[in-house]
């Protein structure tokens, strides 16, 4: 049950032709024949794997609704973009996209679900795991959570360190094999497949390591801080 009205929807991408899950799997199975698909193998919301997707480029996912809280979307230049790391860390860092790309590459296929009921299946993401981003910064013992601050003020949300280090939580710059578009949070967004979409902060520009999770934008408006899909927000 929702305790709050549906988030405002200032803009929505025109719907695209919906291609079924079968089509997607049919295309990718060619390049991923040795891969074990399915929830049972991974016991997470995502199919996480280290290697390239192969040559086939499946069509982009559809069914997204573009959510924003400010009047205009941030327009961040990937060439000058910096991700700032601050708070309970040994070394504050300012990372360019090239810096992030030099870290171990993370790729996965996962579903994306909004607390208001819509869901997009089989989204392909590419980016980095939080553990690899945090490692050079050195999280201090007092640091137990992360606040993800969006360039779209005042949007932010948080995760515990454990939630940030889940196998399928990531910072993504590619979606469906293409650079993130501006409506989806270019150049960098958080992706938390095991939680409802409000955790997946778009236009992330600052990560602050904190002792406790800070209340996110929607959490200040009544949504649960632990946004587990199927196990929160009255589900
Ligand atoms: N900066 C920012 N990030 C955000 C939001 C937002 O309004 N602003 N909405 C959240 C919600 S409620 C959802 S469901 C997803 C939607 O992702 P999309 O806009 O890429 O479809 O983004 C999340 N991240
Ligand atoms: Mo959402």
Coordinates of N, CA, C and O in Angstrom, one line a residue, residues 14 24-25 44 48 55 94-95 140 150 179 190 192 206 234:
X14 N 7.9 9.0 -24.6 CA 6.8 8.4 -25.3 C 7.1 6.9 -25.3 O 8.2 6.4 -25.4
X24 N 14.3 -10.8 -26.1 CA 15.6 -10.4 -25.5 C 16.5 -11.6 -25.2 O 17.6 -11.6 -25.6
X25 N 15.9 -12.5 -24.5 CA 16.8 -13.7 -24.1 C 17.2 -14.4 -25.4 O 18.3 -14.9 -25.4
X44 N 19.7 -13.5 -6.4 CA 19.6 -12.0 -6.3 C 18.6 -11.6 -7.4 O 18.2 -12.4 -8.2
X48 N 24.3 -11.3 -12.7 CA 25.6 -10.5 -12.7 C 26.6 -11.3 -13.4 O 26.8 -12.5 -13.1
X55 N 28.3 -9.7 -29.3 CA 28.1 -8.8 -30.4 C 26.7 -8.3 -30.5 O 26.4 -7.2 -31.0
X94 N 37.9 12.9 -6.0 CA 37.1 13.5 -7.1 C 37.4 12.8 -8.4 O 38.5 12.8 -8.9
X95 N 36.4 12.0 -8.9 CA 36.7 11.0 -9.9 C 36.0 11.5 -11.2 O 34.8 11.8 -11.2
X140 N 36.3 4.9 6.7 CA 36.7 4.8 8.1 C 35.7 3.9 8.9 O 34.6 3.7 8.4
X150 N 22.1 13.8 -5.6 CA 21.9 14.1 -7.0 C 22.2 15.5 -7.4 O 22.1 16.4 -6.5
X179 N 25.2 4.8 -23.8 CA 25.4 5.7 -22.6 C 24.0 6.1 -22.1 O 23.1 6.3 -22.8
X190 N 22.8 5.6 -9.8 CA 22.8 4.4 -8.9 C 21.8 3.4 -9.4 O 20.7 3.8 -9.9
X192 N 19.9 0.0 -7.9 CA 19.7 -0.9 -6.8 C 18.5 -1.9 -7.1 O 17.4 -1.6 -6.7
X206 N 27.7 13.1 -5.9 CA 28.4 13.2 -4.7 C 28.0 12.0 -3.8 O 26.8 11.7 -3.7
X234 N 4.6 -1.4 2.8 CA 3.3 -2.0 3.0 C 3.0 -3.2 2.0 O 1.9 -3.7 2.0

